Amino acid sequence: MARSLTWHCCPWCLTEDEKAAVRVDQEINRILLEQKKQDRGELKLLLLGPGESGKSTFIKQMRIIHGAGYSEEERKGFRPLVYQNIFVSMRAMIEAMERLQIPFSRPESKHHASLVMSQDPYKVTTFEKHYAVAMQWLWRDAGIRACYERRREFHLLDSAVYYLSHLERITEEGYVPTAQDVLRSRMPTTGINEYCFSVQKTNLRIVDVGGQKSERKKWIHCFENVIALIYLASLSEYDQCLEENNQEPKQDAEAAKRFILDMYTRIYTGFVDGPEGSKKGARSRRLFSHYTCATDTQNIRKVFKDVRDSVLARYLDEINLL
């Protein structure tokens, strides 16, 4: 409306309210123009996937590879989270032992288990010596190890064996988490998180959203101006239990096999369009496949290079520069 006023009315014919409306309209247009210029120089990538598929770890890797990484002070800030992850993991195995009817191999383990279970894992900020002794004792118990081997039957953090295998170092006084400790730390993502960085004079903004069921309804709000989706899924967890439901598998193993075989048939034998159709489609698509590990920095460096090249090539093609 304000724009129509400026086109059809003389400035001295406008009322004070109309003049104010014109000024607001001009300011909005200025902001939109600035935003358009900014968006033109920035590519937005959206990270999607179920909980614990490695989305936040991928973001941490981008910070290490293309950003400033984590300073010592920043790594110290992860110390309580590392401690909490250890307590959560051990509690999960102790609780699962009862359900799976796995006994402790040594009588003393029951006392140590009771001590661990008495502590609220999410309130842990330090690792007191008696807890460190209890954790080390339990991790050496054959019953706990047997329970760990059946981890697909209950929810357990991926980082459990890593942290428990480094208990002596982690429970030392003055412990400072390493970059690998930070990468393996787990805190469920809630809401929408963004990380911006520059790669070869190209500004990239990666948007990370929570993968739990309660968070997925927020995904729709993130799709605007997205040039590419990066969907992550954990190959090692397809038959494990969901974090939000310890009785529900992430995927039935046999169903997963049938799905993979069906996709293989469609992609490689031309099930949909015939062999020639598959060949024609394959030539026009830039696809890269890697066996990856989210905590392997060198591996992720290579994977992201291919993602970056693919995204930039598609973007340049869309604006007729390729």
PDB file of C-alpha atoms in Angstrom:
ATOM      1  CA  MET A   1       0.000   0.000   0.000  1.00  0.00           C
ATOM      2  CA  ALA A   2       2.814   2.372   0.876  1.00  0.00           C
ATOM      3  CA  ARG A   3       4.383   1.801  -2.521  1.00  0.00           C
ATOM      4  CA  SER A   4       1.138   2.730  -4.289  1.00  0.00           C
ATOM      5  CA  LEU A   5       1.044   5.947  -2.278  1.00  0.00           C
ATOM      6  CA  THR A   6       4.477   6.955  -3.480  1.00  0.00           C
ATOM      7  CA  TRP A   7       3.580   6.206  -7.086  1.00  0.00           C
ATOM      8  CA  HIS A   8       0.235   7.987  -7.267  1.00  0.00           C
ATOM      9  CA  CYS A   9       0.557  10.818  -4.748  1.00  0.00           C
ATOM     10  CA  CYS A  10       2.789  13.840  -4.457  1.00  0.00           C
ATOM     11  CA  PRO A  11       4.940  13.853  -1.302  1.00  0.00           C
ATOM     12  CA  TRP A  12       3.296  17.084  -0.092  1.00  0.00           C
ATOM     13  CA  CYS A  13      -0.159  15.494  -0.553  1.00  0.00           C
ATOM     14  CA  LEU A  14       0.519  12.706   1.968  1.00  0.00           C
ATOM     15  CA  THR A  15      -0.678  12.764   5.535  1.00  0.00           C
ATOM     16  CA  GLU A  16       1.797  12.181   8.363  1.00  0.00           C
ATOM     17  CA  ASP A  17       0.575   8.591   8.737  1.00  0.00           C
ATOM     18  CA  GLU A  18       1.047   7.967   5.010  1.00  0.00           C
ATOM     19  CA  LYS A  19       4.546   9.462   5.116  1.00  0.00           C
ATOM     20  CA  ALA A  20       5.375   7.159   8.023  1.00  0.00           C
ATOM     21  CA  ALA A  21       4.030   4.200   6.034  1.00  0.00           C
ATOM     22  CA  VAL A  22       6.262   5.152   3.094  1.00  0.00           C
ATOM     23  CA  ARG A  23       9.315   5.291   5.354  1.00  0.00           C
ATOM     24  CA  VAL A  24       8.483   1.873   6.808  1.00  0.00           C
ATOM     25  CA  ASP A  25       8.020   0.471   3.294  1.00  0.00           C
ATOM     26  CA  GLN A  26      11.374   1.854   2.177  1.00  0.00           C
ATOM     27  CA  GLU A  27      13.114   0.408   5.233  1.00  0.00           C
ATOM     28  CA  ILE A  28      11.559  -3.017   4.601  1.00  0.00           C
ATOM     29  CA  ASN A  29      12.696  -2.917   0.980  1.00  0.00           C
ATOM     30  CA  ARG A  30      16.211  -1.962   2.079  1.00  0.00           C
ATOM     31  CA  ILE A  31      16.360  -4.870   4.544  1.00  0.00           C
ATOM     32  CA  LEU A  32      15.053  -7.317   1.929  1.00  0.00           C
ATOM     33  CA  LEU A  33      17.629  -6.097  -0.586  1.00  0.00           C
ATOM     34  CA  GLU A  34      20.446  -6.553   1.936  1.00  0.00           C
ATOM     35  CA  GLN A  35      19.173 -10.024   2.801  1.00  0.00           C
ATOM     36  CA  LYS A  36      19.016 -10.921  -0.887  1.00  0.00           C
ATOM     37  CA  LYS A  37      22.609  -9.798  -1.382  1.00  0.00           C
ATOM     38  CA  GLN A  38      23.675 -11.837   1.640  1.00  0.00           C
ATOM     39  CA  ASP A  39      21.794 -14.941   0.491  1.00  0.00           C
ATOM     40  CA  ARG A  40      23.353 -14.635  -2.957  1.00  0.00           C
ATOM     41  CA  GLY A  41      26.804 -15.018  -1.422  1.00  0.00           C
ATOM     42  CA  GLU A  42      25.879 -17.802   1.006  1.00  0.00           C
ATOM     43  CA  LEU A  43      24.865 -21.389   0.340  1.00  0.00           C
ATOM     44  CA  LYS A  44      22.565 -23.044   2.859  1.00  0.00           C
ATOM     45  CA  LEU A  45      22.842 -26.775   3.541  1.00  0.00           C
ATOM     46  CA  LEU A  46      20.347 -28.622   5.710  1.00  0.00           C
ATOM     47  CA  LEU A  47      21.396 -31.591   7.857  1.00  0.00           C
ATOM     48  CA  LEU A  48      18.644 -34.143   8.435  1.00  0.00           C
ATOM     49  CA  GLY A  49      18.527 -37.624   9.890  1.00  0.00           C
ATOM     50  CA  PRO A  50      17.317 -39.632  12.891  1.00  0.00           C
ATOM     51  CA  GLY A  51      18.684 -39.114  16.379  1.00  0.00           C
ATOM     52  CA  GLU A  52      22.323 -40.156  16.897  1.00  0.00           C
ATOM     53  CA  SER A  53      23.028 -40.415  13.171  1.00  0.00           C
ATOM     54  CA  GLY A  54      26.021 -38.076  13.455  1.00  0.00           C
ATOM     55  CA  LYS A  55      24.587 -34.677  12.496  1.00  0.00           C
ATOM     56  CA  SER A  56      26.041 -32.703  15.396  1.00  0.00           C
ATOM     57  CA  THR A  57      29.313 -34.632  15.079  1.00  0.00           C
ATOM     58  CA  PHE A  58      29.438 -33.592  11.417  1.00  0.00           C
ATOM     59  CA  ILE A  59      29.059 -29.951  12.502  1.00  0.00           C
ATOM     60  CA  LYS A  60      31.881 -30.373  15.028  1.00  0.00           C
ATOM     61  CA  GLN A  61      34.064 -31.801  12.265  1.00  0.00           C
ATOM     62  CA  MET A  62      33.371 -28.772  10.074  1.00  0.00           C
ATOM     63  CA  ARG A  63      34.485 -26.548  12.928  1.00  0.00           C
ATOM     64  CA  ILE A  64      37.717 -28.539  13.294  1.00  0.00           C
ATOM     65  CA  ILE A  65      38.428 -28.786   9.554  1.00  0.00           C
ATOM     66  CA  HIS A  66      37.275 -25.390   8.277  1.00  0.00           C
ATOM     67  CA  GLY A  67      37.031 -23.303  11.436  1.00  0.00           C
ATOM     68  CA  ALA A  68      39.195 -22.496  14.404  1.00  0.00           C
ATOM     69  CA  GLY A  69      38.566 -25.839  16.090  1.00  0.00           C
ATOM     70  CA  TYR A  70      38.187 -25.950  19.870  1.00  0.00           C
ATOM     71  CA  SER A  71      40.455 -24.026  22.216  1.00  0.00           C
ATOM     72  CA  GLU A  72      41.569 -25.560  25.507  1.00  0.00           C
ATOM     73  CA  GLU A  73      39.001 -23.506  27.391  1.00  0.00           C
ATOM     74  CA  GLU A  74      36.236 -24.629  25.030  1.00  0.00           C
ATOM     75  CA  ARG A  75      37.293 -28.260  25.418  1.00  0.00           C
ATOM     76  CA  LYS A  76      37.222 -27.878  29.187  1.00  0.00           C
ATOM     77  CA  GLY A  77      33.584 -26.869  28.819  1.00  0.00           C
ATOM     78  CA  PHE A  78      32.816 -30.361  27.468  1.00  0.00           C
ATOM     79  CA  ARG A  79      34.204 -32.081  30.579  1.00  0.00           C
ATOM     80  CA  PRO A  80      30.849 -32.366  32.452  1.00  0.00           C
ATOM     81  CA  LEU A  81      29.191 -33.708  29.294  1.00  0.00           C
ATOM     82  CA  VAL A  82      31.852 -36.408  28.903  1.00  0.00           C
ATOM     83  CA  TYR A  83      31.333 -37.417  32.545  1.00  0.00           C
ATOM     84  CA  GLN A  84      27.561 -37.501  32.064  1.00  0.00           C
ATOM     85  CA  ASN A  85      27.888 -39.653  28.937  1.00  0.00           C
ATOM     86  CA  ILE A  86      29.916 -42.191  30.942  1.00  0.00           C
ATOM     87  CA  PHE A  87      27.340 -42.343  33.748  1.00  0.00           C
ATOM     88  CA  VAL A  88      24.450 -42.613  31.261  1.00  0.00           C
ATOM     89  CA  SER A  89      26.206 -45.471  29.438  1.00  0.00           C
ATOM     90  CA  MET A  90      27.023 -47.467  32.557  1.00  0.00           C
ATOM     91  CA  ARG A  91      23.515 -46.983  33.982  1.00  0.00           C
ATOM     92  CA  ALA A  92      22.021 -48.174  30.685  1.00  0.00           C
ATOM     93  CA  MET A  93      24.036 -51.399  30.852  1.00  0.00           C
ATOM     94  CA  ILE A  94      23.267 -52.019  34.536  1.00  0.00           C
ATOM     95  CA  GLU A  95      19.534 -51.593  33.864  1.00  0.00           C
ATOM     96  CA  ALA A  96      19.728 -53.793  30.768  1.00  0.00           C
ATOM     97  CA  MET A  97      21.469 -56.581  32.698  1.00  0.00           C
ATOM     98  CA  GLU A  98      18.389 -57.050  34.867  1.00  0.00           C
ATOM     99  CA  ARG A  99      16.047 -57.106  31.876  1.00  0.00           C
ATOM    100  CA  LEU A 100      18.316 -59.451  29.896  1.00  0.00           C
ATOM    101  CA  GLN A 101      18.912 -61.606  33.011  1.00  0.00           C
ATOM    102  CA  ILE A 102      22.686 -61.272  32.863  1.00  0.00           C
ATOM    103  CA  PRO A 103      24.356 -61.696  36.298  1.00  0.00           C
ATOM    104  CA  PHE A 104      27.493 -59.917  37.484  1.00  0.00           C
ATOM    105  CA  SER A 105      30.570 -62.136  37.425  1.00  0.00           C
ATOM    106  CA  ARG A 106      31.807 -60.892  40.823  1.00  0.00           C
ATOM    107  CA  PRO A 107      29.749 -60.268  43.992  1.00  0.00           C
ATOM    108  CA  GLU A 108      31.479 -56.922  44.665  1.00  0.00           C
ATOM    109  CA  SER A 109      30.080 -55.558  41.405  1.00  0.00           C
ATOM    110  CA  LYS A 110      26.602 -55.219  42.942  1.00  0.00           C
ATOM    111  CA  HIS A 111      27.914 -52.663  45.443  1.00  0.00           C
ATOM    112  CA  HIS A 112      29.627 -50.655  42.693  1.00  0.00           C
ATOM    113  CA  ALA A 113      26.502 -50.847  40.540  1.00  0.00           C
ATOM    114  CA  SER A 114      24.350 -49.504  43.402  1.00  0.00           C
ATOM    115  CA  LEU A 115      26.772 -46.602  43.835  1.00  0.00           C
ATOM    116  CA  VAL A 116      26.567 -45.680  40.141  1.00  0.00           C
ATOM    117  CA  MET A 117      22.774 -46.007  40.110  1.00  0.00           C
ATOM    118  CA  SER A 118      22.465 -43.669  43.108  1.00  0.00           C
ATOM    119  CA  GLN A 119      23.859 -40.759  41.088  1.00  0.00           C
ATOM    120  CA  ASP A 120      21.707 -38.666  38.748  1.00  0.00           C
ATOM    121  CA  PRO A 121      23.853 -38.742  35.577  1.00  0.00           C
ATOM    122  CA  TYR A 122      22.630 -35.370  34.348  1.00  0.00           C
ATOM    123  CA  LYS A 123      23.817 -33.626  37.517  1.00  0.00           C
ATOM    124  CA  VAL A 124      27.381 -34.931  37.290  1.00  0.00           C
ATOM    125  CA  THR A 125      29.989 -32.166  36.951  1.00  0.00           C
ATOM    126  CA  THR A 126      33.006 -33.854  38.566  1.00  0.00           C
ATOM    127  CA  PHE A 127      34.300 -37.417  38.685  1.00  0.00           C
ATOM    128  CA  GLU A 128      34.913 -38.278  42.333  1.00  0.00           C
ATOM    129  CA  LYS A 129      37.418 -41.030  43.065  1.00  0.00           C
ATOM    130  CA  HIS A 130      34.921 -43.574  44.450  1.00  0.00           C
ATOM    131  CA  TYR A 131      32.868 -43.276  41.260  1.00  0.00           C
ATOM    132  CA  ALA A 132      35.999 -43.712  39.147  1.00  0.00           C
ATOM    133  CA  VAL A 133      36.895 -46.885  41.062  1.00  0.00           C
ATOM    134  CA  ALA A 134      33.329 -48.208  40.676  1.00  0.00           C
ATOM    135  CA  MET A 135      33.276 -47.524  36.923  1.00  0.00           C
ATOM    136  CA  GLN A 136      36.633 -49.199  36.327  1.00  0.00           C
ATOM    137  CA  TRP A 137      35.601 -52.222  38.385  1.00  0.00           C
ATOM    138  CA  LEU A 138      32.295 -52.591  36.548  1.00  0.00           C
ATOM    139  CA  TRP A 139      33.859 -52.232  33.105  1.00  0.00           C
ATOM    140  CA  ARG A 140      36.136 -55.181  33.951  1.00  0.00           C
ATOM    141  CA  ASP A 141      33.155 -57.298  35.053  1.00  0.00           C
ATOM    142  CA  ALA A 142      32.386 -60.105  32.606  1.00  0.00           C
ATOM    143  CA  GLY A 143      28.644 -59.550  33.083  1.00  0.00           C
ATOM    144  CA  ILE A 144      28.876 -55.926  31.940  1.00  0.00           C
ATOM    145  CA  ARG A 145      30.963 -57.003  28.944  1.00  0.00           C
ATOM    146  CA  ALA A 146      28.379 -59.665  28.054  1.00  0.00           C
ATOM    147  CA  CYS A 147      25.667 -57.015  28.302  1.00  0.00           C
ATOM    148  CA  TYR A 148      27.657 -54.703  26.033  1.00  0.00           C
ATOM    149  CA  GLU A 149      27.833 -57.450  23.392  1.00  0.00           C
ATOM    150  CA  ARG A 150      24.005 -57.435  23.352  1.00  0.00           C
ATOM    151  CA  ARG A 151      23.754 -53.641  23.017  1.00  0.00           C
ATOM    152  CA  ARG A 152      21.468 -53.899  20.009  1.00  0.00           C
ATOM    153  CA  GLU A 153      18.728 -55.002  22.431  1.00  0.00           C
ATOM    154  CA  PHE A 154      18.718 -51.712  24.361  1.00  0.00           C
ATOM    155  CA  HIS A 155      19.719 -48.125  23.773  1.00  0.00           C
ATOM    156  CA  LEU A 156      23.395 -47.378  24.411  1.00  0.00           C
ATOM    157  CA  LEU A 157      25.496 -44.402  23.358  1.00  0.00           C
ATOM    158  CA  ASP A 158      27.959 -45.093  20.549  1.00  0.00           C
ATOM    159  CA  SER A 159      30.697 -43.494  22.610  1.00  0.00           C
ATOM    160  CA  ALA A 160      30.278 -45.904  25.548  1.00  0.00           C
ATOM    161  CA  VAL A 161      33.162 -48.250  24.756  1.00  0.00           C
ATOM    162  CA  TYR A 162      35.452 -45.350  23.803  1.00  0.00           C
ATOM    163  CA  TYR A 163      34.965 -43.466  27.071  1.00  0.00           C
ATOM    164  CA  LEU A 164      34.976 -46.581  29.266  1.00  0.00           C
ATOM    165  CA  SER A 165      38.209 -47.733  27.633  1.00  0.00           C
ATOM    166  CA  HIS A 166      39.797 -44.373  28.522  1.00  0.00           C
ATOM    167  CA  LEU A 167      38.497 -44.149  32.093  1.00  0.00           C
ATOM    168  CA  GLU A 168      41.958 -43.886  33.651  1.00  0.00           C
ATOM    169  CA  ARG A 169      42.814 -40.807  31.583  1.00  0.00           C
ATOM    170  CA  ILE A 170      39.373 -39.213  31.820  1.00  0.00           C
ATOM    171  CA  THR A 171      39.121 -39.565  35.604  1.00  0.00           C
ATOM    172  CA  GLU A 172      42.552 -38.029  36.258  1.00  0.00           C
ATOM    173  CA  GLU A 173      42.683 -34.727  38.126  1.00  0.00           C
ATOM    174  CA  GLY A 174      42.979 -31.789  35.748  1.00  0.00           C
ATOM    175  CA  TYR A 175      41.513 -33.745  32.832  1.00  0.00           C
ATOM    176  CA  VAL A 176      41.026 -31.687  29.670  1.00  0.00           C
ATOM    177  CA  PRO A 177      38.968 -33.365  26.897  1.00  0.00           C
ATOM    178  CA  THR A 178      40.816 -33.998  23.644  1.00  0.00           C
ATOM    179  CA  ALA A 179      39.339 -33.114  20.256  1.00  0.00           C
ATOM    180  CA  GLN A 180      38.331 -36.780  19.903  1.00  0.00           C
ATOM    181  CA  ASP A 181      36.622 -36.689  23.315  1.00  0.00           C
ATOM    182  CA  VAL A 182      34.664 -33.636  22.160  1.00  0.00           C
ATOM    183  CA  LEU A 183      33.672 -35.307  18.892  1.00  0.00           C
ATOM    184  CA  ARG A 184      32.334 -38.352  20.718  1.00  0.00           C
ATOM    185  CA  SER A 185      30.371 -36.407  23.324  1.00  0.00           C
ATOM    186  CA  ARG A 186      26.624 -36.735  22.961  1.00  0.00           C
ATOM    187  CA  MET A 187      23.909 -34.229  23.783  1.00  0.00           C
ATOM    188  CA  PRO A 188      20.549 -34.494  21.979  1.00  0.00           C
ATOM    189  CA  THR A 189      20.051 -31.532  19.657  1.00  0.00           C
ATOM    190  CA  THR A 190      16.953 -29.486  20.435  1.00  0.00           C
ATOM    191  CA  GLY A 191      15.713 -26.670  18.271  1.00  0.00           C
ATOM    192  CA  ILE A 192      17.682 -25.404  15.287  1.00  0.00           C
ATOM    193  CA  ASN A 193      21.436 -24.793  15.315  1.00  0.00           C
ATOM    194  CA  GLU A 194      23.493 -23.146  12.574  1.00  0.00           C
ATOM    195  CA  TYR A 195      27.198 -23.057  11.804  1.00  0.00           C
ATOM    196  CA  CYS A 196      28.671 -20.701   9.211  1.00  0.00           C
ATOM    197  CA  PHE A 197      32.100 -21.047   7.658  1.00  0.00           C
ATOM    198  CA  SER A 198      33.958 -20.222   4.451  1.00  0.00           C
ATOM    199  CA  VAL A 199      35.438 -22.724   1.998  1.00  0.00           C
ATOM    200  CA  GLN A 200      37.397 -21.467  -1.017  1.00  0.00           C
ATOM    201  CA  LYS A 201      35.779 -18.019  -0.831  1.00  0.00           C
ATOM    202  CA  THR A 202      32.325 -19.599  -0.636  1.00  0.00           C
ATOM    203  CA  ASN A 203      30.242 -18.950   2.460  1.00  0.00           C
ATOM    204  CA  LEU A 204      28.382 -22.015   3.677  1.00  0.00           C
ATOM    205  CA  ARG A 205      25.736 -22.201   6.361  1.00  0.00           C
ATOM    206  CA  ILE A 206      24.904 -25.655   7.700  1.00  0.00           C
ATOM    207  CA  VAL A 207      21.659 -25.984   9.635  1.00  0.00           C
ATOM    208  CA  ASP A 208      21.463 -28.807  12.176  1.00  0.00           C
ATOM    209  CA  VAL A 209      18.090 -29.870  13.584  1.00  0.00           C
ATOM    210  CA  GLY A 210      17.140 -32.439  16.216  1.00  0.00           C
ATOM    211  CA  GLY A 211      16.520 -35.979  14.989  1.00  0.00           C
ATOM    212  CA  GLN A 212      14.233 -37.282  17.744  1.00  0.00           C
ATOM    213  CA  LYS A 213      10.557 -37.706  16.863  1.00  0.00           C
ATOM    214  CA  SER A 214       9.599 -34.689  18.947  1.00  0.00           C
ATOM    215  CA  GLU A 215      12.025 -32.519  16.957  1.00  0.00           C
ATOM    216  CA  ARG A 216      11.149 -33.607  13.409  1.00  0.00           C
ATOM    217  CA  LYS A 217       8.075 -31.381  13.184  1.00  0.00           C
ATOM    218  CA  LYS A 218      10.471 -28.417  13.242  1.00  0.00           C
ATOM    219  CA  TRP A 219      12.227 -29.524  10.043  1.00  0.00           C
ATOM    220  CA  ILE A 220       9.704 -27.829   7.749  1.00  0.00           C
ATOM    221  CA  HIS A 221      10.741 -24.393   9.010  1.00  0.00           C
ATOM    222  CA  CYS A 222      14.316 -24.908   7.776  1.00  0.00           C
ATOM    223  CA  PHE A 223      13.765 -25.693   4.085  1.00  0.00           C
ATOM    224  CA  GLU A 224      13.573 -22.128   2.776  1.00  0.00           C
ATOM    225  CA  ASN A 225      16.496 -21.195   0.471  1.00  0.00           C
ATOM    226  CA  VAL A 226      18.188 -24.571   0.982  1.00  0.00           C
ATOM    227  CA  ILE A 227      20.438 -25.520  -1.927  1.00  0.00           C
ATOM    228  CA  ALA A 228      21.136 -29.067  -0.731  1.00  0.00           C
ATOM    229  CA  LEU A 229      20.102 -31.634   1.863  1.00  0.00           C
ATOM    230  CA  ILE A 230      22.584 -33.832   3.663  1.00  0.00           C
ATOM    231  CA  TYR A 231      20.667 -36.772   5.105  1.00  0.00           C
ATOM    232  CA  LEU A 232      22.626 -38.877   7.572  1.00  0.00           C
ATOM    233  CA  ALA A 233      21.793 -42.385   8.728  1.00  0.00           C
ATOM    234  CA  SER A 234      23.830 -44.659  10.958  1.00  0.00           C
ATOM    235  CA  LEU A 235      24.641 -47.993   9.317  1.00  0.00           C
ATOM    236  CA  SER A 236      25.732 -49.421  12.665  1.00  0.00           C
ATOM    237  CA  GLU A 237      22.387 -48.743  14.350  1.00  0.00           C
ATOM    238  CA  TYR A 238      19.767 -49.959  11.893  1.00  0.00           C
ATOM    239  CA  ASP A 239      18.743 -52.782  14.237  1.00  0.00           C
ATOM    240  CA  GLN A 240      19.248 -50.966  17.547  1.00  0.00           C
ATOM    241  CA  CYS A 241      16.589 -49.464  19.787  1.00  0.00           C
ATOM    242  CA  LEU A 242      15.401 -45.886  19.587  1.00  0.00           C
ATOM    243  CA  GLU A 243      16.509 -43.502  22.313  1.00  0.00           C
ATOM    244  CA  GLU A 244      12.915 -42.379  22.853  1.00  0.00           C
ATOM    245  CA  ASN A 245      11.588 -45.964  22.935  1.00  0.00           C
ATOM    246  CA  ASN A 246      13.878 -48.674  24.290  1.00  0.00           C
ATOM    247  CA  GLN A 247      11.543 -51.402  22.986  1.00  0.00           C
ATOM    248  CA  GLU A 248      11.308 -50.229  19.364  1.00  0.00           C
ATOM    249  CA  PRO A 249      14.129 -51.161  16.937  1.00  0.00           C
ATOM    250  CA  LYS A 250      15.352 -48.477  14.567  1.00  0.00           C
ATOM    251  CA  GLN A 251      14.894 -50.927  11.733  1.00  0.00           C
ATOM    252  CA  ASP A 252      14.188 -54.591  11.474  1.00  0.00           C
ATOM    253  CA  ALA A 253      17.264 -56.322  10.040  1.00  0.00           C
ATOM    254  CA  GLU A 254      15.383 -58.407   7.473  1.00  0.00           C
ATOM    255  CA  ALA A 255      13.297 -55.437   6.338  1.00  0.00           C
ATOM    256  CA  ALA A 256      16.507 -53.449   5.910  1.00  0.00           C
ATOM    257  CA  LYS A 257      17.962 -56.202   3.722  1.00  0.00           C
ATOM    258  CA  ARG A 258      14.867 -56.253   1.511  1.00  0.00           C
ATOM    259  CA  PHE A 259      14.919 -52.457   1.201  1.00  0.00           C
ATOM    260  CA  ILE A 260      18.610 -52.426   0.222  1.00  0.00           C
ATOM    261  CA  LEU A 261      18.115 -55.197  -2.340  1.00  0.00           C
ATOM    262  CA  ASP A 262      15.094 -53.404  -3.802  1.00  0.00           C
ATOM    263  CA  MET A 263      17.027 -50.139  -4.112  1.00  0.00           C
ATOM    264  CA  TYR A 264      19.981 -51.981  -5.661  1.00  0.00           C
ATOM    265  CA  THR A 265      17.651 -53.488  -8.259  1.00  0.00           C
ATOM    266  CA  ARG A 266      16.095 -50.128  -9.124  1.00  0.00           C
ATOM    267  CA  ILE A 267      19.389 -48.229  -9.340  1.00  0.00           C
ATOM    268  CA  TYR A 268      21.606 -50.741 -11.111  1.00  0.00           C
ATOM    269  CA  THR A 269      19.349 -52.917 -13.244  1.00  0.00           C
ATOM    270  CA  GLY A 270      16.958 -50.258 -14.511  1.00  0.00           C
ATOM    271  CA  PHE A 271      13.911 -51.743 -12.824  1.00  0.00           C
ATOM    272  CA  VAL A 272      11.958 -48.515 -13.363  1.00  0.00           C
ATOM    273  CA  ASP A 273      13.104 -47.220 -16.773  1.00  0.00           C
ATOM    274  CA  GLY A 274      15.025 -50.172 -18.121  1.00  0.00           C
ATOM    275  CA  PRO A 275      18.806 -50.557 -18.510  1.00  0.00           C
ATOM    276  CA  GLU A 276      19.146 -47.681 -20.991  1.00  0.00           C
ATOM    277  CA  GLY A 277      17.128 -45.370 -18.773  1.00  0.00           C
ATOM    278  CA  SER A 278      19.384 -46.157 -15.841  1.00  0.00           C
ATOM    279  CA  LYS A 279      22.514 -45.457 -17.881  1.00  0.00           C
ATOM    280  CA  LYS A 280      21.113 -42.169 -19.142  1.00  0.00           C
ATOM    281  CA  GLY A 281      20.114 -41.049 -15.651  1.00  0.00           C
ATOM    282  CA  ALA A 282      23.452 -42.046 -14.156  1.00  0.00           C
ATOM    283  CA  ARG A 283      25.399 -39.894 -16.627  1.00  0.00           C
ATOM    284  CA  SER A 284      23.507 -36.757 -15.599  1.00  0.00           C
ATOM    285  CA  ARG A 285      23.932 -37.206 -11.841  1.00  0.00           C
ATOM    286  CA  ARG A 286      26.957 -36.415  -9.697  1.00  0.00           C
ATOM    287  CA  LEU A 287      26.984 -39.119  -7.043  1.00  0.00           C
ATOM    288  CA  PHE A 288      29.709 -39.923  -4.534  1.00  0.00           C
ATOM    289  CA  SER A 289      29.698 -42.831  -2.136  1.00  0.00           C
ATOM    290  CA  HIS A 290      31.943 -43.354   0.870  1.00  0.00           C
ATOM    291  CA  TYR A 291      32.087 -45.664   3.835  1.00  0.00           C
ATOM    292  CA  THR A 292      32.378 -43.049   6.550  1.00  0.00           C
ATOM    293  CA  CYS A 293      32.841 -42.631  10.274  1.00  0.00           C
ATOM    294  CA  ALA A 294      31.602 -39.360  11.768  1.00  0.00           C
ATOM    295  CA  THR A 295      34.434 -39.256  14.320  1.00  0.00           C
ATOM    296  CA  ASP A 296      37.217 -39.766  11.728  1.00  0.00           C
ATOM    297  CA  THR A 297      38.329 -36.234  10.841  1.00  0.00           C
ATOM    298  CA  GLN A 298      40.392 -37.189   7.771  1.00  0.00           C
ATOM    299  CA  ASN A 299      37.568 -39.314   6.428  1.00  0.00           C
ATOM    300  CA  ILE A 300      35.000 -36.548   6.918  1.00  0.00           C
ATOM    301  CA  ARG A 301      37.385 -34.072   5.260  1.00  0.00           C
ATOM    302  CA  LYS A 302      37.255 -36.174   2.069  1.00  0.00           C
ATOM    303  CA  VAL A 303      33.493 -36.715   2.289  1.00  0.00           C
ATOM    304  CA  PHE A 304      32.757 -33.023   2.712  1.00  0.00           C
ATOM    305  CA  LYS A 305      35.052 -32.142  -0.202  1.00  0.00           C
ATOM    306  CA  ASP A 306      32.870 -34.292  -2.449  1.00  0.00           C
ATOM    307  CA  VAL A 307      29.698 -32.805  -0.940  1.00  0.00           C
ATOM    308  CA  ARG A 308      31.075 -29.307  -1.493  1.00  0.00           C
ATOM    309  CA  ASP A 309      32.111 -30.020  -5.106  1.00  0.00           C
ATOM    310  CA  SER A 310      28.726 -31.545  -5.881  1.00  0.00           C
ATOM    311  CA  VAL A 311      26.787 -28.665  -4.320  1.00  0.00           C
ATOM    312  CA  LEU A 312      28.881 -25.964  -5.991  1.00  0.00           C
ATOM    313  CA  ALA A 313      28.657 -27.679  -9.379  1.00  0.00           C
ATOM    314  CA  ARG A 314      24.879 -27.884  -9.140  1.00  0.00           C
ATOM    315  CA  TYR A 315      24.608 -24.277  -7.963  1.00  0.00           C
ATOM    316  CA  LEU A 316      26.808 -22.982 -10.802  1.00  0.00           C
ATOM    317  CA  ASP A 317      24.821 -25.044 -13.289  1.00  0.00           C
ATOM    318  CA  GLU A 318      21.547 -23.535 -12.068  1.00  0.00           C
ATOM    319  CA  ILE A 319      22.824 -19.992 -12.594  1.00  0.00           C
ATOM    320  CA  ASN A 320      24.273 -20.953 -16.008  1.00  0.00           C
ATOM    321  CA  LEU A 321      27.919 -20.613 -15.028  1.00  0.00           C
ATOM    322  CA  LEU A 322      28.842 -24.236 -15.610  1.00  0.00           C
TER     323      LEU A 322
END
